[in-house]
Amino acid sequence: MDHRHATSRRKQRTVRPLESQRLEELALAYVARFATSAGKLKAYLTRKLRERGWAGETQPDVEGLVARFVDKGYVDDEIYGKARASGLLSRGYGARRIDQDLRAADIAEPLREALGPDEAARRESAVVLARRRRFGPFDTSPPRTPEEAHKLREKRLAAMVRAGHDFDAARHVLEAATIEELEEWVAEARDAD
């Protein structure tokens, strides 16, 4: 039997340590491919340095490289944060989850607070999640026994809280009798703003 093709006999590629130019090329390729924040870019470059090593005599200036990219407009935390918050809201995530996501992207506290959704947007996102997951008045399944209904309500309440919605909003959505009631609840918050 011929075993020549049974296993791959690739030669192990040697990984060369990074140099200043290659580090900048990696950063440029990263920001060209992904919408990112300054903190995420810094974490990416730090990870690449840890994986590949550094060939230069002095330590790499990751902070300076990130600052140059911010100055050139390649990286903008505010634009990234707005897009990220908007995307999460439209998918039904709540304010707490959005804040966690922006914190993980290393967005500064004042900017995170400024990007946080208002009450109307919070309520809309709770309704979006309920519609998507068929919670509350969007549930079209047949009636359940009181015990099953209670267990299901608790699971749904937990799912909404995990998605970042506050307890009162989640409870209101789940207890709403009709879709119109939820629409009025959202409109009430819009009118208050």
PDB file of C-alpha atoms in Angstrom:
ATOM      1  CA  MET A   1       0.000   0.000   0.000  1.00  0.00           C
ATOM      2  CA  ASP A   2       1.266   3.451  -0.902  1.00  0.00           C
ATOM      3  CA  HIS A   3       1.431   5.750   2.161  1.00  0.00           C
ATOM      4  CA  ARG A   4       2.974   8.750   0.441  1.00  0.00           C
ATOM      5  CA  HIS A   5      -0.342  10.597   0.227  1.00  0.00           C
ATOM      6  CA  ALA A   6      -1.802   9.443   3.534  1.00  0.00           C
ATOM      7  CA  THR A   7      -0.520  12.407   5.516  1.00  0.00           C
ATOM      8  CA  SER A   8       0.451  15.903   4.600  1.00  0.00           C
ATOM      9  CA  ARG A   9       4.183  16.486   4.697  1.00  0.00           C
ATOM     10  CA  ARG A  10       4.109  20.253   4.704  1.00  0.00           C
ATOM     11  CA  LYS A  11       7.127  21.986   5.990  1.00  0.00           C
ATOM     12  CA  GLN A  12       6.565  23.988   9.124  1.00  0.00           C
ATOM     13  CA  ARG A  13       6.628  27.685   8.223  1.00  0.00           C
ATOM     14  CA  THR A  14       8.897  29.699  10.391  1.00  0.00           C
ATOM     15  CA  VAL A  15       7.197  32.771  11.734  1.00  0.00           C
ATOM     16  CA  ARG A  16       9.346  35.845  11.409  1.00  0.00           C
ATOM     17  CA  PRO A  17       9.157  38.488  14.111  1.00  0.00           C
ATOM     18  CA  LEU A  18       7.366  41.702  13.205  1.00  0.00           C
ATOM     19  CA  GLU A  19       9.100  44.882  12.161  1.00  0.00           C
ATOM     20  CA  SER A  20       7.766  48.428  12.255  1.00  0.00           C
ATOM     21  CA  GLN A  21       6.606  48.441   8.625  1.00  0.00           C
ATOM     22  CA  ARG A  22       4.934  45.035   8.871  1.00  0.00           C
ATOM     23  CA  LEU A  23       3.150  46.057  12.089  1.00  0.00           C
ATOM     24  CA  GLU A  24       1.742  49.128  10.336  1.00  0.00           C
ATOM     25  CA  GLU A  25       0.671  46.985   7.361  1.00  0.00           C
ATOM     26  CA  LEU A  26      -1.150  44.622   9.716  1.00  0.00           C
ATOM     27  CA  ALA A  27      -2.903  47.564  11.373  1.00  0.00           C
ATOM     28  CA  LEU A  28      -3.907  49.045   8.020  1.00  0.00           C
ATOM     29  CA  ALA A  29      -5.248  45.718   6.762  1.00  0.00           C
ATOM     30  CA  TYR A  30      -7.221  45.279   9.994  1.00  0.00           C
ATOM     31  CA  VAL A  31      -8.913  48.703   9.865  1.00  0.00           C
ATOM     32  CA  ALA A  32      -9.593  48.265   6.140  1.00  0.00           C
ATOM     33  CA  ARG A  33     -11.360  44.987   6.768  1.00  0.00           C
ATOM     34  CA  PHE A  34     -13.179  45.625  10.061  1.00  0.00           C
ATOM     35  CA  ALA A  35     -14.997  48.547  11.635  1.00  0.00           C
ATOM     36  CA  THR A  36     -13.112  48.918  14.881  1.00  0.00           C
ATOM     37  CA  SER A  37     -12.351  51.073  17.878  1.00  0.00           C
ATOM     38  CA  ALA A  38      -8.953  52.302  18.997  1.00  0.00           C
ATOM     39  CA  GLY A  39      -9.035  49.854  21.903  1.00  0.00           C
ATOM     40  CA  LYS A  40      -9.781  46.879  19.670  1.00  0.00           C
ATOM     41  CA  LEU A  41      -7.010  47.872  17.253  1.00  0.00           C
ATOM     42  CA  LYS A  42      -4.545  48.148  20.133  1.00  0.00           C
ATOM     43  CA  ALA A  43      -5.587  44.718  21.452  1.00  0.00           C
ATOM     44  CA  TYR A  44      -5.189  43.205  17.971  1.00  0.00           C
ATOM     45  CA  LEU A  45      -1.693  44.629  17.501  1.00  0.00           C
ATOM     46  CA  THR A  46      -0.650  43.579  21.004  1.00  0.00           C
ATOM     47  CA  ARG A  47      -1.869  40.047  20.294  1.00  0.00           C
ATOM     48  CA  LYS A  48       0.070  39.918  17.015  1.00  0.00           C
ATOM     49  CA  LEU A  49       3.228  41.089  18.786  1.00  0.00           C
ATOM     50  CA  ARG A  50       2.766  38.417  21.439  1.00  0.00           C
ATOM     51  CA  GLU A  51       2.268  35.722  18.776  1.00  0.00           C
ATOM     52  CA  ARG A  52       5.042  36.743  16.395  1.00  0.00           C
ATOM     53  CA  GLY A  53       7.551  38.632  18.505  1.00  0.00           C
ATOM     54  CA  TRP A  54       9.375  41.860  17.700  1.00  0.00           C
ATOM     55  CA  ALA A  55      12.509  42.223  15.579  1.00  0.00           C
ATOM     56  CA  GLY A  56      13.210  45.887  16.346  1.00  0.00           C
ATOM     57  CA  GLU A  57      15.797  47.095  18.824  1.00  0.00           C
ATOM     58  CA  THR A  58      13.385  49.331  20.727  1.00  0.00           C
ATOM     59  CA  GLN A  59       9.934  48.362  21.914  1.00  0.00           C
ATOM     60  CA  PRO A  60       7.140  48.899  19.359  1.00  0.00           C
ATOM     61  CA  ASP A  61       5.035  52.033  19.769  1.00  0.00           C
ATOM     62  CA  VAL A  62       1.578  50.476  19.539  1.00  0.00           C
ATOM     63  CA  GLU A  63      -0.036  53.462  21.276  1.00  0.00           C
ATOM     64  CA  GLY A  64       1.586  55.845  18.792  1.00  0.00           C
ATOM     65  CA  LEU A  65       0.513  53.751  15.820  1.00  0.00           C
ATOM     66  CA  VAL A  66      -3.082  53.645  17.055  1.00  0.00           C
ATOM     67  CA  ALA A  67      -2.986  57.415  17.717  1.00  0.00           C
ATOM     68  CA  ARG A  68      -1.775  58.029  14.140  1.00  0.00           C
ATOM     69  CA  PHE A  69      -4.635  55.944  12.769  1.00  0.00           C
ATOM     70  CA  VAL A  70      -7.100  57.912  14.909  1.00  0.00           C
ATOM     71  CA  ASP A  71      -5.602  61.214  13.697  1.00  0.00           C
ATOM     72  CA  LYS A  72      -5.868  60.081  10.068  1.00  0.00           C
ATOM     73  CA  GLY A  73      -9.515  59.145  10.628  1.00  0.00           C
ATOM     74  CA  TYR A  74      -9.027  55.430   9.978  1.00  0.00           C
ATOM     75  CA  VAL A  75     -10.360  54.677  13.458  1.00  0.00           C
ATOM     76  CA  ASP A  76     -13.159  56.670  15.095  1.00  0.00           C
ATOM     77  CA  ASP A  77     -14.579  55.443  18.397  1.00  0.00           C
ATOM     78  CA  GLU A  78     -17.689  57.610  18.114  1.00  0.00           C
ATOM     79  CA  ILE A  79     -18.653  56.368  14.650  1.00  0.00           C
ATOM     80  CA  TYR A  80     -17.886  52.772  15.642  1.00  0.00           C
ATOM     81  CA  GLY A  81     -19.889  53.127  18.867  1.00  0.00           C
ATOM     82  CA  LYS A  82     -22.908  54.662  17.116  1.00  0.00           C
ATOM     83  CA  ALA A  83     -22.968  51.935  14.486  1.00  0.00           C
ATOM     84  CA  ARG A  84     -22.518  49.177  17.046  1.00  0.00           C
ATOM     85  CA  ALA A  85     -25.180  50.546  19.405  1.00  0.00           C
ATOM     86  CA  SER A  86     -27.623  51.062  16.532  1.00  0.00           C
ATOM     87  CA  GLY A  87     -27.063  47.537  15.250  1.00  0.00           C
ATOM     88  CA  LEU A  88     -27.589  45.970  18.653  1.00  0.00           C
ATOM     89  CA  LEU A  89     -30.728  48.038  19.289  1.00  0.00           C
ATOM     90  CA  SER A  90     -32.226  47.027  15.954  1.00  0.00           C
ATOM     91  CA  ARG A  91     -31.656  43.362  16.854  1.00  0.00           C
ATOM     92  CA  GLY A  92     -33.511  43.781  20.148  1.00  0.00           C
ATOM     93  CA  TYR A  93     -30.686  44.128  22.669  1.00  0.00           C
ATOM     94  CA  GLY A  94     -31.107  46.382  25.682  1.00  0.00           C
ATOM     95  CA  ALA A  95     -29.094  49.259  27.106  1.00  0.00           C
ATOM     96  CA  ARG A  96     -27.085  47.141  29.550  1.00  0.00           C
ATOM     97  CA  ARG A  97     -25.964  44.736  26.821  1.00  0.00           C
ATOM     98  CA  ILE A  98     -25.018  47.639  24.543  1.00  0.00           C
ATOM     99  CA  ASP A  99     -22.950  49.189  27.325  1.00  0.00           C
ATOM    100  CA  GLN A 100     -21.185  45.846  27.905  1.00  0.00           C
ATOM    101  CA  ASP A 101     -20.392  45.545  24.207  1.00  0.00           C
ATOM    102  CA  LEU A 102     -18.996  49.078  23.993  1.00  0.00           C
ATOM    103  CA  ARG A 103     -16.985  48.534  27.176  1.00  0.00           C
ATOM    104  CA  ALA A 104     -15.496  45.371  25.645  1.00  0.00           C
ATOM    105  CA  ALA A 105     -14.489  47.483  22.615  1.00  0.00           C
ATOM    106  CA  ASP A 106     -12.698  49.807  25.064  1.00  0.00           C
ATOM    107  CA  ILE A 107     -14.929  52.810  24.341  1.00  0.00           C
ATOM    108  CA  ALA A 108     -14.472  55.552  26.969  1.00  0.00           C
ATOM    109  CA  GLU A 109     -17.133  55.911  29.683  1.00  0.00           C
ATOM    110  CA  PRO A 110     -18.380  59.402  28.664  1.00  0.00           C
ATOM    111  CA  LEU A 111     -18.829  58.282  25.066  1.00  0.00           C
ATOM    112  CA  ARG A 112     -20.609  55.084  26.158  1.00  0.00           C
ATOM    113  CA  GLU A 113     -23.053  57.155  28.202  1.00  0.00           C
ATOM    114  CA  ALA A 114     -23.657  59.527  25.284  1.00  0.00           C
ATOM    115  CA  LEU A 115     -24.311  56.615  22.928  1.00  0.00           C
ATOM    116  CA  GLY A 116     -26.755  54.907  25.291  1.00  0.00           C
ATOM    117  CA  PRO A 117     -30.323  54.643  24.000  1.00  0.00           C
ATOM    118  CA  ASP A 118     -33.110  56.904  25.234  1.00  0.00           C
ATOM    119  CA  GLU A 119     -36.251  55.479  26.852  1.00  0.00           C
ATOM    120  CA  ALA A 120     -38.176  55.226  23.570  1.00  0.00           C
ATOM    121  CA  ALA A 121     -35.339  53.319  21.889  1.00  0.00           C
ATOM    122  CA  ARG A 122     -35.080  50.996  24.905  1.00  0.00           C
ATOM    123  CA  ARG A 123     -38.763  50.200  24.703  1.00  0.00           C
ATOM    124  CA  GLU A 124     -38.631  49.706  20.933  1.00  0.00           C
ATOM    125  CA  SER A 125     -35.747  47.262  21.245  1.00  0.00           C
ATOM    126  CA  ALA A 126     -37.642  45.295  23.912  1.00  0.00           C
ATOM    127  CA  VAL A 127     -40.594  45.023  21.523  1.00  0.00           C
ATOM    128  CA  VAL A 128     -38.261  43.997  18.679  1.00  0.00           C
ATOM    129  CA  LEU A 129     -36.868  41.171  20.812  1.00  0.00           C
ATOM    130  CA  ALA A 130     -40.368  40.088  21.859  1.00  0.00           C
ATOM    131  CA  ARG A 131     -41.520  40.046  18.235  1.00  0.00           C
ATOM    132  CA  ARG A 132     -38.448  38.131  17.089  1.00  0.00           C
ATOM    133  CA  ARG A 133     -38.650  35.557  19.878  1.00  0.00           C
ATOM    134  CA  ARG A 134     -42.490  35.477  19.948  1.00  0.00           C
ATOM    135  CA  PHE A 135     -42.831  36.635  23.525  1.00  0.00           C
ATOM    136  CA  GLY A 136     -45.846  38.286  25.120  1.00  0.00           C
ATOM    137  CA  PRO A 137     -48.616  39.216  22.670  1.00  0.00           C
ATOM    138  CA  PHE A 138     -46.555  37.865  19.747  1.00  0.00           C
ATOM    139  CA  ASP A 139     -46.906  34.301  21.097  1.00  0.00           C
ATOM    140  CA  THR A 140     -49.373  32.460  18.864  1.00  0.00           C
ATOM    141  CA  SER A 141     -49.003  29.012  20.441  1.00  0.00           C
ATOM    142  CA  PRO A 142     -52.029  27.277  21.997  1.00  0.00           C
ATOM    143  CA  PRO A 143     -52.931  27.979  25.650  1.00  0.00           C
ATOM    144  CA  ARG A 144     -50.912  26.213  28.331  1.00  0.00           C
ATOM    145  CA  THR A 145     -51.609  25.002  31.820  1.00  0.00           C
ATOM    146  CA  PRO A 146     -50.986  27.648  34.502  1.00  0.00           C
ATOM    147  CA  GLU A 147     -47.857  25.821  35.671  1.00  0.00           C
ATOM    148  CA  GLU A 148     -46.400  25.607  32.143  1.00  0.00           C
ATOM    149  CA  ALA A 149     -47.289  29.243  31.500  1.00  0.00           C
ATOM    150  CA  HIS A 150     -45.504  30.331  34.690  1.00  0.00           C
ATOM    151  CA  LYS A 151     -42.330  28.387  33.827  1.00  0.00           C
ATOM    152  CA  LEU A 152     -42.330  29.737  30.284  1.00  0.00           C
ATOM    153  CA  ARG A 153     -42.867  33.302  31.526  1.00  0.00           C
ATOM    154  CA  GLU A 154     -39.888  32.956  33.894  1.00  0.00           C
ATOM    155  CA  LYS A 155     -37.679  31.650  31.072  1.00  0.00           C
ATOM    156  CA  ARG A 156     -38.737  34.470  28.778  1.00  0.00           C
ATOM    157  CA  LEU A 157     -38.212  37.064  31.480  1.00  0.00           C
ATOM    158  CA  ALA A 158     -34.699  35.714  32.052  1.00  0.00           C
ATOM    159  CA  ALA A 159     -33.992  35.796  28.299  1.00  0.00           C
ATOM    160  CA  MET A 160     -35.020  39.444  28.068  1.00  0.00           C
ATOM    161  CA  VAL A 161     -32.916  40.400  31.086  1.00  0.00           C
ATOM    162  CA  ARG A 162     -29.919  38.547  29.599  1.00  0.00           C
ATOM    163  CA  ALA A 163     -30.449  40.517  26.391  1.00  0.00           C
ATOM    164  CA  GLY A 164     -29.856  43.672  28.440  1.00  0.00           C
ATOM    165  CA  HIS A 165     -33.384  44.895  29.143  1.00  0.00           C
ATOM    166  CA  ASP A 166     -34.313  46.103  32.597  1.00  0.00           C
ATOM    167  CA  PHE A 167     -36.701  43.965  34.613  1.00  0.00           C
ATOM    168  CA  ASP A 168     -39.648  46.384  34.448  1.00  0.00           C
ATOM    169  CA  ALA A 169     -39.518  46.691  30.656  1.00  0.00           C
ATOM    170  CA  ALA A 170     -39.250  42.920  30.245  1.00  0.00           C
ATOM    171  CA  ARG A 171     -42.174  42.376  32.604  1.00  0.00           C
ATOM    172  CA  HIS A 172     -44.277  44.985  30.792  1.00  0.00           C
ATOM    173  CA  VAL A 173     -43.642  43.379  27.402  1.00  0.00           C
ATOM    174  CA  LEU A 174     -44.463  39.891  28.653  1.00  0.00           C
ATOM    175  CA  GLU A 175     -47.636  41.004  30.442  1.00  0.00           C
ATOM    176  CA  ALA A 176     -49.006  43.045  27.528  1.00  0.00           C
ATOM    177  CA  ALA A 177     -52.296  41.624  26.277  1.00  0.00           C
ATOM    178  CA  THR A 178     -52.106  43.029  22.744  1.00  0.00           C
ATOM    179  CA  ILE A 179     -49.583  44.333  20.256  1.00  0.00           C
ATOM    180  CA  GLU A 180     -51.428  47.668  20.256  1.00  0.00           C
ATOM    181  CA  GLU A 181     -50.785  47.971  23.987  1.00  0.00           C
ATOM    182  CA  LEU A 182     -47.046  47.647  23.330  1.00  0.00           C
ATOM    183  CA  GLU A 183     -47.200  50.183  20.505  1.00  0.00           C
ATOM    184  CA  GLU A 184     -48.920  52.653  22.858  1.00  0.00           C
ATOM    185  CA  TRP A 185     -46.250  51.985  25.493  1.00  0.00           C
ATOM    186  CA  VAL A 186     -43.503  52.844  22.984  1.00  0.00           C
ATOM    187  CA  ALA A 187     -45.400  55.908  21.692  1.00  0.00           C
ATOM    188  CA  GLU A 188     -45.821  57.132  25.272  1.00  0.00           C
ATOM    189  CA  ALA A 189     -42.035  57.175  25.715  1.00  0.00           C
ATOM    190  CA  ARG A 190     -41.554  58.898  22.335  1.00  0.00           C
ATOM    191  CA  ASP A 191     -44.011  61.634  23.299  1.00  0.00           C
ATOM    192  CA  ALA A 192     -42.267  62.142  26.654  1.00  0.00           C
ATOM    193  CA  ASP A 193     -38.928  62.792  24.901  1.00  0.00           C
TER     194      ASP A 193
END
